[in-house]
C-alpha positions as a Markdown table, in Angstrom:
| # | Residue | x | y | z |
|---|---|---|---|---|
| 1 | Met | 171.1 | 68.3 | 86.8 |
| 2 | Glu | 169.5 | 66.4 | 83.8 |
| 3 | Ile | 170.4 | 68.6 | 81.5 |
| 4 | Asp | 174.0 | 68.3 | 82.6 |
| 5 | Lys | 173.8 | 64.2 | 81.7 |
| 6 | Ile | 172.2 | 64.9 | 78.6 |
| 7 | Gly | 174.7 | 67.2 | 77.6 |
| 8 | Glu | 177.4 | 64.2 | 78.6 |
| 9 | Tyr | 175.7 | 62.1 | 76.5 |
| 10 | Phe | 176.0 | 64.0 | 73.8 |
| 11 | Lys | 179.5 | 64.4 | 74.6 |
| 12 | Ile | 180.3 | 60.7 | 74.5 |
| 13 | Ile | 178.3 | 60.0 | 71.5 |
| 14 | Ala | 179.9 | 62.8 | 69.7 |
| 15 | Val | 183.5 | 61.2 | 70.4 |
| 16 | Glu | 182.4 | 57.9 | 69.8 |
| 17 | Ala | 180.4 | 58.6 | 66.5 |
| 18 | Tyr | 183.1 | 60.9 | 64.9 |
| 19 | Pro | 185.8 | 58.2 | 63.7 |
| 20 | Phe | 182.6 | 56.6 | 62.3 |
| 21 | Val | 181.4 | 60.0 | 60.6 |
| 22 | Lys | 184.7 | 60.6 | 59.2 |
| 23 | Lys | 185.0 | 57.3 | 57.7 |
| 24 | Ile | 181.2 | 58.1 | 56.3 |
| 25 | Ala | 182.3 | 61.2 | 55.0 |
| 26 | Leu | 185.8 | 59.7 | 53.3 |
| 27 | Ala | 183.8 | 56.6 | 51.8 |
| 28 | Ala | 181.1 | 59.2 | 50.3 |
| 29 | Leu | 183.9 | 61.3 | 49.1 |
| 30 | Ile | 185.7 | 58.0 | 47.7 |
| 31 | Leu | 182.6 | 57.0 | 46.0 |
| 32 | Trp | 181.7 | 60.3 | 44.3 |
| 33 | Val | 185.1 | 60.6 | 42.8 |
| 34 | Gly | 185.5 | 56.8 | 41.9 |
| 35 | Phe | 181.9 | 57.0 | 40.1 |
| 36 | Lys | 183.4 | 60.1 | 37.8 |
| 37 | Ile | 186.7 | 58.6 | 37.5 |
| 38 | Ile | 184.9 | 55.0 | 36.1 |
| 39 | Lys | 182.6 | 57.1 | 34.0 |
| 40 | Lys | 185.7 | 58.3 | 31.8 |
| 41 | Val | 187.5 | 55.1 | 31.9 |
| 42 | Ile | 184.1 | 53.4 | 30.3 |
| 43 | Lys | 183.9 | 56.3 | 27.6 |
| 44 | Phe | 187.7 | 55.7 | 26.9 |
| 45 | Ile | 187.2 | 52.1 | 26.6 |
| 46 | Asp | 184.1 | 52.5 | 24.2 |
| 47 | Leu | 186.2 | 54.4 | 22.1 |
| 48 | Ala | 188.9 | 51.9 | 22.1 |
| 49 | Leu | 186.4 | 49.3 | 21.2 |
| 50 | Val | 185.0 | 51.4 | 18.2 |
| 51 | Lys | 188.6 | 51.8 | 17.1 |
| 52 | Ala | 189.2 | 47.5 | 17.3 |
| 53 | Ser | 186.3 | 47.6 | 15.3 |
| 54 | Val | 184.4 | 45.6 | 17.7 |
| 55 | Ser | 181.2 | 44.2 | 16.9 |
| 56 | Glu | 178.4 | 46.6 | 17.8 |
| 57 | Thr | 176.5 | 43.5 | 19.3 |
| 58 | Leu | 179.4 | 42.9 | 21.6 |
| 59 | Arg | 180.6 | 46.5 | 22.6 |
| 60 | Pro | 177.4 | 47.1 | 25.0 |
| 61 | Phe | 178.1 | 43.7 | 26.7 |
| 62 | Leu | 181.8 | 44.8 | 27.2 |
| 63 | Arg | 181.4 | 48.0 | 28.3 |
| 64 | Ser | 178.4 | 46.9 | 31.0 |
| 65 | Thr | 181.1 | 44.2 | 32.2 |
| 66 | Phe | 183.7 | 47.0 | 32.7 |
| 67 | Ser | 181.5 | 49.0 | 34.5 |
| 68 | Phe | 179.9 | 46.4 | 36.6 |
| 69 | Val | 183.6 | 45.1 | 37.6 |
| 70 | Leu | 185.2 | 48.7 | 38.1 |
| 71 | Lys | 181.9 | 49.7 | 40.4 |
| 72 | Gly | 181.8 | 46.6 | 42.4 |
| 73 | Ala | 185.6 | 46.9 | 43.2 |
| 74 | Leu | 185.1 | 50.5 | 44.0 |
| 75 | Leu | 182.1 | 49.2 | 46.4 |
| 76 | Phe | 184.2 | 46.9 | 48.1 |
| 77 | Gly | 186.8 | 49.1 | 48.6 |
| 78 | Val | 184.7 | 51.8 | 50.1 |
| 79 | Ala | 183.2 | 49.1 | 52.4 |
| 80 | Ser | 186.5 | 48.2 | 53.9 |
| 81 | Ile | 187.4 | 51.7 | 54.5 |
| 82 | Ile | 184.0 | 51.8 | 56.6 |
| 83 | Gly | 185.2 | 48.5 | 58.5 |
| 84 | Ala | 182.6 | 46.1 | 57.3 |
| 85 | Asp | 183.6 | 42.4 | 57.4 |
| 86 | Leu | 183.8 | 41.1 | 53.6 |
| 87 | Thr | 184.7 | 37.5 | 54.7 |
| 88 | Gly | 181.4 | 36.7 | 55.2 |
| 89 | Leu | 179.9 | 38.6 | 52.0 |
| 90 | Leu | 182.8 | 37.2 | 49.7 |
| 91 | Ala | 181.6 | 33.3 | 50.8 |
| 92 | Ile | 178.1 | 34.3 | 50.0 |
| 93 | Leu | 178.9 | 35.6 | 46.6 |
| 94 | Ala | 181.1 | 32.1 | 45.7 |
| 95 | Ala | 178.5 | 30.2 | 46.7 |
| 96 | Ala | 175.5 | 32.1 | 44.9 |
| 97 | Gly | 177.9 | 32.1 | 41.9 |
| 98 | Phe | 178.9 | 28.5 | 41.8 |
| 99 | Ala | 174.8 | 27.9 | 42.3 |
| 100 | Ile | 174.0 | 30.1 | 39.4 |
| 101 | Gly | 176.9 | 28.7 | 37.2 |
| 102 | Met | 175.4 | 25.2 | 37.7 |
| 103 | Ala | 171.9 | 26.1 | 36.9 |
| 104 | Leu | 172.8 | 28.0 | 33.7 |
| 105 | Gln | 175.7 | 25.8 | 32.3 |
| 106 | Gly | 174.2 | 25.4 | 29.1 |
| 107 | Ser | 173.2 | 29.2 | 28.8 |
| 108 | Leu | 176.8 | 30.0 | 29.8 |
| 109 | Gly | 178.5 | 27.8 | 27.0 |
| 110 | Asn | 176.1 | 29.5 | 24.5 |
| 111 | Phe | 177.4 | 32.9 | 26.0 |
| 112 | Ala | 181.1 | 32.1 | 25.9 |
| 113 | Ser | 180.7 | 30.7 | 22.3 |
| 114 | Gly | 178.9 | 34.3 | 21.3 |
| 115 | Ile | 181.8 | 36.0 | 23.0 |
| 116 | Leu | 184.1 | 33.9 | 20.4 |
| 117 | Ile | 182.0 | 34.4 | 17.6 |
| 118 | Leu | 181.9 | 38.2 | 18.0 |
| 119 | Thr | 185.3 | 38.4 | 18.8 |
| 120 | Leu | 186.8 | 35.8 | 16.0 |
| 121 | Lys | 184.0 | 36.9 | 13.5 |
| 122 | Pro | 184.1 | 33.9 | 11.5 |
| 123 | Tyr | 180.9 | 35.1 | 9.7 |
| 124 | Lys | 178.8 | 38.5 | 9.9 |
| 125 | Ile | 175.3 | 39.6 | 9.1 |
| 126 | Gly | 174.3 | 39.0 | 5.7 |
| 127 | Asp | 176.6 | 36.3 | 5.0 |
| 128 | Trp | 175.3 | 32.8 | 3.6 |
| 129 | Ile | 176.4 | 30.0 | 5.8 |
| 130 | Gln | 175.7 | 26.2 | 6.3 |
| 131 | Leu | 175.9 | 24.3 | 9.5 |
| 132 | Glu | 175.4 | 20.6 | 9.2 |
| 133 | Asp | 171.8 | 20.7 | 7.0 |
| 134 | Lys | 171.2 | 24.1 | 8.0 |
| 135 | Phe | 171.7 | 26.6 | 5.4 |
| 136 | Gly | 170.9 | 30.4 | 5.0 |
| 137 | Gln | 171.7 | 34.0 | 5.6 |
| 138 | Val | 172.8 | 35.2 | 9.0 |
| 139 | Gln | 170.1 | 38.0 | 9.9 |
| 140 | Glu | 171.5 | 38.6 | 13.7 |
| 141 | Ile | 174.4 | 37.7 | 16.0 |
| 142 | Gly | 173.7 | 37.8 | 19.7 |
| 143 | Ile | 175.2 | 36.6 | 22.7 |
| 144 | Phe | 173.7 | 33.6 | 23.1 |
| 145 | Ser | 172.4 | 32.4 | 19.6 |
| 146 | Thr | 172.3 | 33.4 | 15.7 |
| 147 | Asp | 169.5 | 33.8 | 13.5 |
| 148 | Val | 169.6 | 32.8 | 10.2 |
| 149 | Leu | 167.1 | 33.3 | 7.4 |
| 150 | Thr | 166.4 | 30.3 | 5.3 |
| 151 | Pro | 165.6 | 30.4 | 1.6 |
| 152 | Gly | 162.3 | 29.0 | 2.8 |
| 153 | Asn | 161.8 | 32.2 | 4.7 |
| 154 | Lys | 162.2 | 30.5 | 7.7 |
| 155 | Ile | 164.2 | 32.0 | 10.8 |
| 156 | Leu | 166.5 | 29.5 | 12.3 |
| 157 | Ile | 167.4 | 30.3 | 16.2 |
| 158 | Ile | 170.8 | 28.4 | 16.5 |
| 159 | Pro | 172.8 | 28.3 | 19.8 |
| 160 | Asn | 176.3 | 29.7 | 19.7 |
| 161 | Ser | 177.5 | 26.5 | 21.4 |
| 162 | Met | 176.2 | 24.7 | 18.7 |
| 163 | Ile | 178.0 | 26.5 | 15.7 |
| 164 | Thr | 181.5 | 26.7 | 17.9 |
| 165 | Glu | 181.4 | 22.8 | 18.1 |
| 166 | Thr | 181.0 | 22.2 | 14.4 |
| 167 | Val | 182.2 | 23.0 | 10.9 |
| 168 | Val | 180.4 | 26.4 | 9.4 |
| 169 | Thr | 180.9 | 26.7 | 6.0 |
| 170 | Asn | 180.6 | 30.7 | 5.1 |
| 171 | Phe | 179.7 | 30.9 | 1.2 |
| 172 | Ser | 180.3 | 34.6 | 1.2 |
| 173 | Glu | 183.8 | 35.0 | 2.3 |
| 174 | Arg | 185.0 | 34.4 | -1.1 |
| 175 | Gly | 182.7 | 36.8 | -2.7 |
| 176 | Lys | 181.0 | 34.0 | -4.8 |
| 177 | Ile | 179.3 | 30.5 | -4.0 |
| 178 | Arg | 179.9 | 27.4 | -6.6 |
| 179 | Leu | 176.5 | 25.7 | -6.6 |
| 180 | Glu | 176.7 | 22.0 | -7.4 |
| 181 | Leu | 174.2 | 20.5 | -9.5 |
| 182 | Glu | 173.8 | 16.9 | -10.5 |
| 183 | Val | 172.9 | 16.1 | -14.3 |
| 184 | Thr | 172.8 | 12.8 | -15.9 |
| 185 | Met | 173.8 | 11.8 | -19.7 |
| 186 | Pro | 173.5 | 8.5 | -21.4 |
| 187 | Tyr | 176.6 | 6.3 | -21.7 |
| 188 | Asp | 176.5 | 6.3 | -25.5 |
| 189 | Glu | 176.3 | 10.2 | -25.8 |
| 190 | Ser | 179.6 | 12.0 | -26.0 |
| 191 | Phe | 181.0 | 13.8 | -22.8 |
| 192 | Pro | 182.7 | 16.7 | -24.5 |
| 193 | Lys | 179.2 | 17.6 | -26.6 |
| 194 | Val | 177.0 | 17.8 | -23.5 |
| 195 | Lys | 179.6 | 19.7 | -21.3 |
| 196 | Gln | 179.7 | 22.4 | -23.9 |
| 197 | Ile | 175.9 | 22.3 | -24.2 |
| 198 | Ile | 175.5 | 22.7 | -20.7 |
| 199 | Ile | 178.2 | 25.4 | -20.2 |
| 200 | Asp | 176.5 | 27.3 | -23.3 |
| 201 | Ala | 173.4 | 27.2 | -21.4 |
| 202 | Leu | 174.6 | 28.3 | -18.4 |
| 203 | Leu | 176.8 | 31.3 | -19.5 |
| 204 | Glu | 173.1 | 32.7 | -21.1 |
| 205 | Leu | 172.0 | 33.4 | -17.6 |
| 206 | Pro | 172.9 | 37.0 | -16.3 |
| 207 | Gln | 173.3 | 35.5 | -12.8 |
| 208 | Val | 176.4 | 33.3 | -13.7 |
| 209 | Val | 179.5 | 34.4 | -12.8 |
| 210 | Lys | 181.6 | 34.3 | -16.3 |
| 211 | Asp | 184.9 | 34.1 | -14.8 |
| 212 | Pro | 185.8 | 31.8 | -13.7 |
| 213 | Leu | 183.6 | 29.3 | -16.3 |
| 214 | Pro | 181.5 | 26.9 | -14.8 |
| 215 | Asp | 183.3 | 23.2 | -14.4 |
| 216 | Val | 181.3 | 20.5 | -15.6 |
| 217 | Gly | 182.8 | 16.8 | -14.7 |
| 218 | Ile | 182.0 | 13.4 | -14.5 |
| 219 | Gln | 181.1 | 12.4 | -11.2 |
| 220 | Asn | 179.8 | 9.0 | -10.9 |
| 221 | Phe | 178.8 | 5.7 | -13.1 |
| 222 | Asp | 175.2 | 4.4 | -12.2 |
| 223 | Ser | 173.5 | 1.3 | -14.0 |
| 224 | His | 171.6 | 3.8 | -16.6 |
| 225 | Ser | 173.4 | 6.5 | -17.2 |
| 226 | Val | 176.7 | 8.8 | -16.4 |
| 227 | Gln | 176.1 | 11.3 | -13.1 |
| 228 | Leu | 177.7 | 14.5 | -14.1 |
| 229 | Leu | 178.5 | 17.4 | -11.5 |
| 230 | Val | 178.0 | 20.8 | -12.9 |
| 231 | Arg | 179.4 | 23.7 | -10.8 |
| 232 | Pro | 178.6 | 27.5 | -11.8 |
| 233 | Tyr | 179.6 | 30.8 | -9.7 |
| 234 | Val | 176.9 | 32.7 | -8.3 |
| 235 | Glu | 176.5 | 35.8 | -6.1 |
| 236 | Pro | 175.5 | 34.2 | -2.4 |
| 237 | Asp | 172.2 | 36.6 | -2.7 |
| 238 | Gln | 171.3 | 35.0 | -5.9 |
| 239 | Tyr | 171.8 | 31.6 | -4.8 |
| 240 | Trp | 168.6 | 29.9 | -5.2 |
| 241 | Ser | 167.1 | 32.0 | -8.0 |
| 242 | Val | 170.3 | 30.9 | -9.9 |
| 243 | Val | 169.7 | 26.7 | -8.8 |
| 244 | Phe | 166.4 | 27.1 | -10.4 |
| 245 | Glu | 167.1 | 29.0 | -13.4 |
| 246 | Ser | 170.2 | 26.8 | -14.3 |
| 247 | Asn | 168.1 | 23.7 | -14.1 |
| 248 | Arg | 165.5 | 25.1 | -16.2 |
| 249 | Ala | 168.1 | 26.1 | -18.5 |
| 250 | Ile | 170.3 | 22.8 | -18.8 |
| 251 | Lys | 166.6 | 21.3 | -19.3 |
| 252 | Lys | 166.1 | 23.4 | -22.2 |
| 253 | Ala | 169.1 | 22.9 | -23.8 |
| 254 | Phe | 169.1 | 19.3 | -23.7 |
| 255 | Ser | 165.7 | 19.1 | -25.5 |
| 256 | Glu | 166.9 | 21.5 | -28.2 |
| 257 | Asn | 170.0 | 19.2 | -28.7 |
| 258 | Asn | 168.2 | 15.8 | -28.5 |
| 259 | Ile | 170.3 | 14.8 | -25.4 |
| 260 | Lys | 168.0 | 12.1 | -23.7 |
| 261 | Val | 168.3 | 10.7 | -20.3 |
| 262 | Ala | 167.2 | 7.4 | -18.6 |
| 263 | Tyr | 164.1 | 6.8 | -16.6 |
| 264 | Ser | 161.6 | 4.3 | -16.5 |
| 265 | Glu | 158.2 | 4.9 | -18.2 |
| 266 | Gly | 156.1 | 2.0 | -16.4 |
| 267 | Val | 154.2 | 2.9 | -13.4 |
| 268 | Glu | 153.7 | -0.2 | -11.0 |
| 269 | Met | 150.1 | 0.0 | -8.6 |
| 270 | Gly | 149.6 | -2.0 | -5.7 |
| 271 | Ser | 146.9 | -2.0 | -3.2 |
| 272 | Ile | 147.4 | 0.2 | 0.1 |
| 273 | Gly | 145.2 | -2.0 | 2.8 |
| 274 | Glu | 143.1 | -0.4 | 4.7 |
């Protein structure tokens, strides 16, 4: 008698479980096929990104994003086939996403700016850039920040949102950088003469670009001397070395040609106190 009841229970369980087992089997099959298809789609997307010359820094992120979205859509579809109630889950995910977005507002701004920089490419690794008073060579472009090496051998980690919100000067875009050096000359000296002396001194430096020639002009007049602006062209990687060499060459040329400059010879001394 008990054996008959057990058999009836198994029959009931089999009848009731069959639709659910059928759904589980179908869901497993869809998952298996779906993941295979997604894998091929991600490979195709990766090849497309390479052909589109998308940055190597951005490609892994885009690949992961596409993979996450496709797999998430597949899992939601499978869950609906099984019969799961997705309304509550979607509400929880929306609330969690809102909370995370508020907590990471600054980071999300840097992230969005990083996507813009990596997509639009206003500069690349190795370029010399200036951002307000920050100047250096780009070492790494990340999703959240850009690393810049200064001439003083310091690494500046600049948030990407700061870069997209202000003016960035790319000195390497045109292949040459124009230096701006300030030099003074006395009022009673001939400007054409001093100009030629400066140009001749700069052209002796191998790092200075010969075409176009260095530009020398009068910038301003102060109470003691005429302010000149000297602008030679150089290669970006030789920026600082040419600055120092140009100033040295100009000083030497002024000394050899007896060009005087105004400066105070007196020294005033005073007490410091405790």
